[in-house]
Coordinates of C-alpha atoms in Angstrom, one line a residue:
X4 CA 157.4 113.1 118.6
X5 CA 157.3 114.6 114.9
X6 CA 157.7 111.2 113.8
X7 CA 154.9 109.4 115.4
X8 CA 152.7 111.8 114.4
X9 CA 154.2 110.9 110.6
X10 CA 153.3 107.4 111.5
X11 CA 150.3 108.0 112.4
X12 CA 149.2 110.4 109.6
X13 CA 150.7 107.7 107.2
X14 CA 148.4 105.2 108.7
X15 CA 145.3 106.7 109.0
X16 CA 145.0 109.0 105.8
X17 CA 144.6 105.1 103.4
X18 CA 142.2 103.8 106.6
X19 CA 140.0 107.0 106.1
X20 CA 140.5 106.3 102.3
X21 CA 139.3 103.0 102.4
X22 CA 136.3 103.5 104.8
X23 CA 135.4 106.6 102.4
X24 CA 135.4 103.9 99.4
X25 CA 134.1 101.1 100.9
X26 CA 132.2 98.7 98.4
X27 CA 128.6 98.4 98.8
X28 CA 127.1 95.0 100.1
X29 CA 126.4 91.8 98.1
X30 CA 123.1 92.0 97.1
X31 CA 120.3 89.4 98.8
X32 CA 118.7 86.2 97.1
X33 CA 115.3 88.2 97.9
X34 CA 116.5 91.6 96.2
X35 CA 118.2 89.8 93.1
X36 CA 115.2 88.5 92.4
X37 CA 113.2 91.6 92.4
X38 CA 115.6 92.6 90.3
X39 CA 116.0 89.6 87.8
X40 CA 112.1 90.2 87.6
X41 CA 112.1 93.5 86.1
X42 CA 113.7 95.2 82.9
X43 CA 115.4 98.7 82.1
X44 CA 114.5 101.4 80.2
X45 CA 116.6 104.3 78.7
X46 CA 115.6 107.6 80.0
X47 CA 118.1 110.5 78.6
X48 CA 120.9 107.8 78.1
X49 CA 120.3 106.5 82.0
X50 CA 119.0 103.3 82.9
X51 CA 115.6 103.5 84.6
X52 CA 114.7 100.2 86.4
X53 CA 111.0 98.8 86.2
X54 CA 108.8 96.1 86.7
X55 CA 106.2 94.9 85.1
X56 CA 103.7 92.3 85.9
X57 CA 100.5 90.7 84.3
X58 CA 98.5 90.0 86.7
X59 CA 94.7 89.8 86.9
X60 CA 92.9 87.7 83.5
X61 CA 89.6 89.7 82.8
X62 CA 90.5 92.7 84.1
X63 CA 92.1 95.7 81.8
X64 CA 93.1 97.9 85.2
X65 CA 96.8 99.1 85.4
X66 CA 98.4 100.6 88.8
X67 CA 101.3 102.3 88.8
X68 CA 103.3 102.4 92.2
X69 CA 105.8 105.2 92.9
X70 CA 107.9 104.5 95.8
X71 CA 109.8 107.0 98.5
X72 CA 112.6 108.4 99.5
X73 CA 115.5 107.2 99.9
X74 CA 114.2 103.9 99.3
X75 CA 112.7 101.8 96.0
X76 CA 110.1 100.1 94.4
X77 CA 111.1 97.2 96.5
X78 CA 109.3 98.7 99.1
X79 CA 106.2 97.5 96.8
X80 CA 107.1 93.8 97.8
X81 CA 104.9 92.7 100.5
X82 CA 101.7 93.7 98.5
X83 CA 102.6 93.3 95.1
X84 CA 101.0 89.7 94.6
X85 CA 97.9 91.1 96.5
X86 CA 98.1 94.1 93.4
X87 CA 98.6 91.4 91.0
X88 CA 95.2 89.5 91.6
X89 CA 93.3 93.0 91.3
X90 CA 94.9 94.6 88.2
X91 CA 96.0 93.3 84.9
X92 CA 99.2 95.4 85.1
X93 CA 101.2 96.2 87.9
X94 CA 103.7 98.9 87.3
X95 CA 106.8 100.2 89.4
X96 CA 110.3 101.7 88.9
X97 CA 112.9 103.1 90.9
X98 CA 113.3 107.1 90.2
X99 CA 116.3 108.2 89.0
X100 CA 118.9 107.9 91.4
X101 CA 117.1 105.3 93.4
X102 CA 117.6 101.5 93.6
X103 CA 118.8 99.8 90.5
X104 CA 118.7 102.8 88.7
X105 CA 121.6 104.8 87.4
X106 CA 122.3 107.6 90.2
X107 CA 124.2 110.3 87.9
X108 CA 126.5 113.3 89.5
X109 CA 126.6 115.7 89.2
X110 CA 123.2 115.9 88.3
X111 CA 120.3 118.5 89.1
X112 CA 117.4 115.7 90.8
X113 CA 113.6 117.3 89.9
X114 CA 110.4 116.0 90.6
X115 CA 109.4 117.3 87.1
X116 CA 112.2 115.0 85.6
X117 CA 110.9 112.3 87.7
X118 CA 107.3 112.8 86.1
X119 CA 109.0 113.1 82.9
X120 CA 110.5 109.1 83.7
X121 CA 107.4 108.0 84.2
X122 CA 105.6 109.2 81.3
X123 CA 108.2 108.0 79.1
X124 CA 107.8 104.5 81.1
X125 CA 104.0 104.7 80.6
X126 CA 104.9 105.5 76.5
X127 CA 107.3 102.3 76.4
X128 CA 104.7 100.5 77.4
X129 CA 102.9 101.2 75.0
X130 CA 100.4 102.3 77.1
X131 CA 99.6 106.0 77.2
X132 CA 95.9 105.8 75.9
X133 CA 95.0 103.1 78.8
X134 CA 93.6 105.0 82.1
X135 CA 96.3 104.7 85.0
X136 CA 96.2 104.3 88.6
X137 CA 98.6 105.9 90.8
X138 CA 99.7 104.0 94.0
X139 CA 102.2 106.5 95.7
X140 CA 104.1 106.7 98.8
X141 CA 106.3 110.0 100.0
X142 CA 108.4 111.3 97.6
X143 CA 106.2 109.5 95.4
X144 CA 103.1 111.4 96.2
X145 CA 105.1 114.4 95.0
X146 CA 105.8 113.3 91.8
X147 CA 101.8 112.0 91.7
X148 CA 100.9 115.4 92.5
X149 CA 102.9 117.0 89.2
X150 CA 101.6 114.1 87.3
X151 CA 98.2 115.2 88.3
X152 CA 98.5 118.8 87.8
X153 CA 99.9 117.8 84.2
X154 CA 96.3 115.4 83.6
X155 CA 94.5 118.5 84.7
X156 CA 95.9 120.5 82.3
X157 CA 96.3 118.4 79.3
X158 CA 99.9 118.7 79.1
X159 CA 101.4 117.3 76.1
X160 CA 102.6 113.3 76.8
X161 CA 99.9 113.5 80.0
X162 CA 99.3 110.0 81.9
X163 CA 95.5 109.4 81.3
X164 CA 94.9 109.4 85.9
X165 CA 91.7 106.9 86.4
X166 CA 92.5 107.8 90.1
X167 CA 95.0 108.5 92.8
X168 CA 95.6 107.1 96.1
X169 CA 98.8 109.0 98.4
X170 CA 100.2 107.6 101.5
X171 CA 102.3 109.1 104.3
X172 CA 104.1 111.6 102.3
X173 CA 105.2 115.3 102.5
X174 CA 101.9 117.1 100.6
X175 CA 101.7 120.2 102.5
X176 CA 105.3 121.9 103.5
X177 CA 103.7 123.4 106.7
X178 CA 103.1 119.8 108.0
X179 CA 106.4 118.0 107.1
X180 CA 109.2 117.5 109.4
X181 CA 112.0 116.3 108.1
X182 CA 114.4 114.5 109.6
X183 CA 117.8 116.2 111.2
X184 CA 120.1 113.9 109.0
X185 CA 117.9 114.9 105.5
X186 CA 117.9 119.0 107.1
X187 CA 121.6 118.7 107.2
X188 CA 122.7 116.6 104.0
X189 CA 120.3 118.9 102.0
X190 CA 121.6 122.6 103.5
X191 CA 125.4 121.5 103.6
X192 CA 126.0 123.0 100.6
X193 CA 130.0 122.6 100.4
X194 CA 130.1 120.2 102.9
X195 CA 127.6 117.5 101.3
X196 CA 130.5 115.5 99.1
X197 CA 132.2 114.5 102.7
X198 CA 128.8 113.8 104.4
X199 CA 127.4 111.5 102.1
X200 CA 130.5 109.2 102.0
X201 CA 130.3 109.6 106.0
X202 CA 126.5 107.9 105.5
X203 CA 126.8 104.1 106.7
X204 CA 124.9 100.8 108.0
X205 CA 124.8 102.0 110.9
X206 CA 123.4 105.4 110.7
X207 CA 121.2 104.7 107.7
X208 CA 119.5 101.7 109.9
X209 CA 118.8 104.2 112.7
X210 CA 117.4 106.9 110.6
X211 CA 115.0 104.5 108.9
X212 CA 114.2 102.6 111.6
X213 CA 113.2 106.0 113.7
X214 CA 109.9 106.3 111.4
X215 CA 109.0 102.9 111.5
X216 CA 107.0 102.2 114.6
X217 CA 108.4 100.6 117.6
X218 CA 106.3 97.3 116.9
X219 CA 107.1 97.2 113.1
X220 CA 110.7 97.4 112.5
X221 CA 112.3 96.2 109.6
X222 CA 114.3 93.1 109.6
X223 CA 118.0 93.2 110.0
X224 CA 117.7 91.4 106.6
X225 CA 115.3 94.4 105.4
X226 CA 117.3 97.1 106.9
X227 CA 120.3 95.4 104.8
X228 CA 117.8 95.3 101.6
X229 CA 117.3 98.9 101.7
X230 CA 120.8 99.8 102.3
X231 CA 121.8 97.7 99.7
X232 CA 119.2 99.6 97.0
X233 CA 120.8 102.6 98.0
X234 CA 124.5 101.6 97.9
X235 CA 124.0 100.4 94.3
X236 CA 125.8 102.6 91.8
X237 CA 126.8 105.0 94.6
X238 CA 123.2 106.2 95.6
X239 CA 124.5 107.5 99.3
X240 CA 126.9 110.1 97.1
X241 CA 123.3 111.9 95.2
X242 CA 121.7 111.8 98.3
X243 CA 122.1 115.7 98.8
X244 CA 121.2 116.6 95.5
X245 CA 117.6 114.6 95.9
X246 CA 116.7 116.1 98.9
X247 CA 116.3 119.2 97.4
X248 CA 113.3 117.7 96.4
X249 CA 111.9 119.2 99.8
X250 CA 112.8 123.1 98.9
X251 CA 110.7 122.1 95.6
X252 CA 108.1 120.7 97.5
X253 CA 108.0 124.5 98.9
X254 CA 108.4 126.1 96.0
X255 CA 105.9 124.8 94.1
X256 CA 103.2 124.3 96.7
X257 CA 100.4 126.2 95.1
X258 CA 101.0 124.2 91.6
X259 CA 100.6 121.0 93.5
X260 CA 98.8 121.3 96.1
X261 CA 96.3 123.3 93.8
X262 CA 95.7 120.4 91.8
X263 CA 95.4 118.2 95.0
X264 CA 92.5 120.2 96.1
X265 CA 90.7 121.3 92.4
X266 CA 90.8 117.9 90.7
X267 CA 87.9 115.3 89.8
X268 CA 89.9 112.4 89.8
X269 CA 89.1 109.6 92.5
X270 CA 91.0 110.7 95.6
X271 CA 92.4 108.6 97.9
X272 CA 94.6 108.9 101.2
X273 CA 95.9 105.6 103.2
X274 CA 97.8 107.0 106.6
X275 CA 99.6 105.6 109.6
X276 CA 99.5 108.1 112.3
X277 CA 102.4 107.4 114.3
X278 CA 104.4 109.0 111.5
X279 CA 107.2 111.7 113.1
X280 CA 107.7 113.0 109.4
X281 CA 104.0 114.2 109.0
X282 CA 102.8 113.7 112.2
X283 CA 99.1 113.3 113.6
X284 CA 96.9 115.2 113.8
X285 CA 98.3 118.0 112.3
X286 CA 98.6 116.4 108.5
X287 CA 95.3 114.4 108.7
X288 CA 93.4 117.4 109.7
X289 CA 95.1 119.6 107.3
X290 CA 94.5 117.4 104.8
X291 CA 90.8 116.8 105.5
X292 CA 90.2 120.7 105.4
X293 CA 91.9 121.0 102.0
X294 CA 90.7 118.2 100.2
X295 CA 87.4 117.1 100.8
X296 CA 86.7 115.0 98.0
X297 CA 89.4 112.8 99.1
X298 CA 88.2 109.8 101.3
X299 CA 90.8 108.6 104.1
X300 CA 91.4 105.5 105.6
X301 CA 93.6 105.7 108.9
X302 CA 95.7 102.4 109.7
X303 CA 96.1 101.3 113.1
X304 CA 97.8 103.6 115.9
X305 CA 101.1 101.7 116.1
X306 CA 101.6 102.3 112.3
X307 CA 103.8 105.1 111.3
X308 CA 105.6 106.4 108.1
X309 CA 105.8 103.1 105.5
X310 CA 102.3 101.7 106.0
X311 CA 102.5 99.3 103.1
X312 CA 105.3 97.9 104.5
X313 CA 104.7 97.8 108.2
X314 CA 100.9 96.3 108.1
X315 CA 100.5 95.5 104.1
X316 CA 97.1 93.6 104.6
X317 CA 95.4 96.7 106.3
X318 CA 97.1 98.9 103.6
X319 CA 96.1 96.6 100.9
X320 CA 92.2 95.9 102.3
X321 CA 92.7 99.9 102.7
X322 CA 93.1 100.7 98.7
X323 CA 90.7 97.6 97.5
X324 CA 88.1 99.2 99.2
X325 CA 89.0 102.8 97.5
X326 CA 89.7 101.0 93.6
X327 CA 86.3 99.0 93.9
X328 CA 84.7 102.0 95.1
X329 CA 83.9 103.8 91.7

């Protein structure tokens, strides 16, 4: 009897080893080509990935897009040659520790070093006296927010805001509800090294496809796009340490939200209600009380947590409407 259970110890201890170290997925056509499209940037001796794209002749607009978590700027695709004929520029990047950027551990994840990366994208650029438009999307919004509260107060290396338009993301703590899998990898303290290597196909595809409405899901192709981005350079394994991007979120809700609700900057909020992670109507009202200068256009009922991806024309007909408004 002891020396079956050798056998089997002997067996599964490499099998666990193997799953635990599995390589990450060949990356698509579709996504190598977003990538071959776009250029690095050294941030802090990491590699920040961007894209940059002329677009528009006649027009000296820029819009900067700042994607969510645990996603990339990929999830900029479906609208970005609708972007391009509007504005001369068209910005995006993938945060630190997102996409094809370098994901570093252990490493102390910030939405003030993730303002930081974009400023110093903006200054690589070469473009730090043009007026910027912000294009954000969950975490994203977050890291618009401390860009704001920074253009507010004319903090040194300050992104020049022409105007701000937020989408489906986690504003007000009191209204987000994230979900079990982000509670757990965030609060697991000890535990989060096994957890993330646990994090597969499988159970990423479910989470993600659980905010996406039931009309609207991804792809198997997309799902496999997403997974990929996050797979690259061993994203699942700083997945704990991002998240405690929501404990920031609370933290620092008067400095961001007070700049939310005090600026002059052209507000703008594009929503798709059947989002679980700030659900309707208790963010939409919440956010019509607090900031009334804001207009808001609501998508379509069936549309939940990644409008842009889910109905992209009515997100993009959405935010023309706001950028030619002023």
């Amino acid at each position: 009897m002891r020396e079956w259970w050798i056998q089997v110890g002997l067996l599964t201890v490499p099998l666990i080893a193997v799953y635990l170290h599995i390589p990450p997925p060949h990356i698509s056509p579709t996504l190598n080509s977003w990538k071959t499209a776009g250029a690095f940037f050294t941030f802090k001796g990491n590699h920040i990935f961007y894209r940059d794209s002329l677009g528009a002749v006649g027009s000296s607009d820029v819009v900067i897009l700042l994607h969510g978590f645990p996603t990339s700027s990929y999830d900029w695709y479906k609208i970005w040659d609708g972007l391009n004929q509007r504005f001369n520029r068209v910005i995006a990047l993938d945060f630190l520790g997102f996409g094809f950027s370098d994901k570093p551990r252990p490493h102390r994840y910030s939405i003030f070093e993730q303002a930081n990366i974009v400023e110093a994208l903006i200054a690589h650029l070469s473009l730090r006296d043009q007026k910027t438009n912000i294009l954000s999307h969950d975490y994203g919004d977050t890291v618009a927010l401390e860009l704001l509260y920074r253009c507010e107060h004319n903090k040194t290396g300050h992104l020049m805001i022409n105007s701000l338009c937020l989408s489906n993301g986690g504003i007000f703590p009191e209204t987000h509800y994230p979900r079990f899998l982000q509670k757990l990898l965030k609060d697991s303290g000890v535990l989060a090294p096994i957890l993330t290597r646990l994090i597969n196909f499988v159970v990423f595809s479910k989470g993600i496809g659980a905010v996406f409405g039931p009309y609207t899901q991804p792809t198997d192709g997309e799902f496999w796009d997403m997974w990929t981005g996050v797979r690259v350079n061993d994203g699942h394994l700083v997945m704990d340490s991002i998240l405690q991007y929501i404990n920031q979120r609370l933290k620092h809700r008067d400095r961001w939200v007070g700049a939310l609700t005090t600026t002059t900057v052209p507000l703008h909020l594009i929503y798709g209600p059947l989002d679980p992670v700030n659900p309707h109507p208790q963010f939409i009202t919440l956010y019509q009380k607090l900031v009334q200068r804001s207009t808001v256009s609501v998508l379509d009922d069936h549309i939940s947590h990644y409008p842009q991806l889910e109905d992209p024309t009515g997100f993009m007909n959405a935010y023309l409407s706001f950028i030619n408004s002023f």
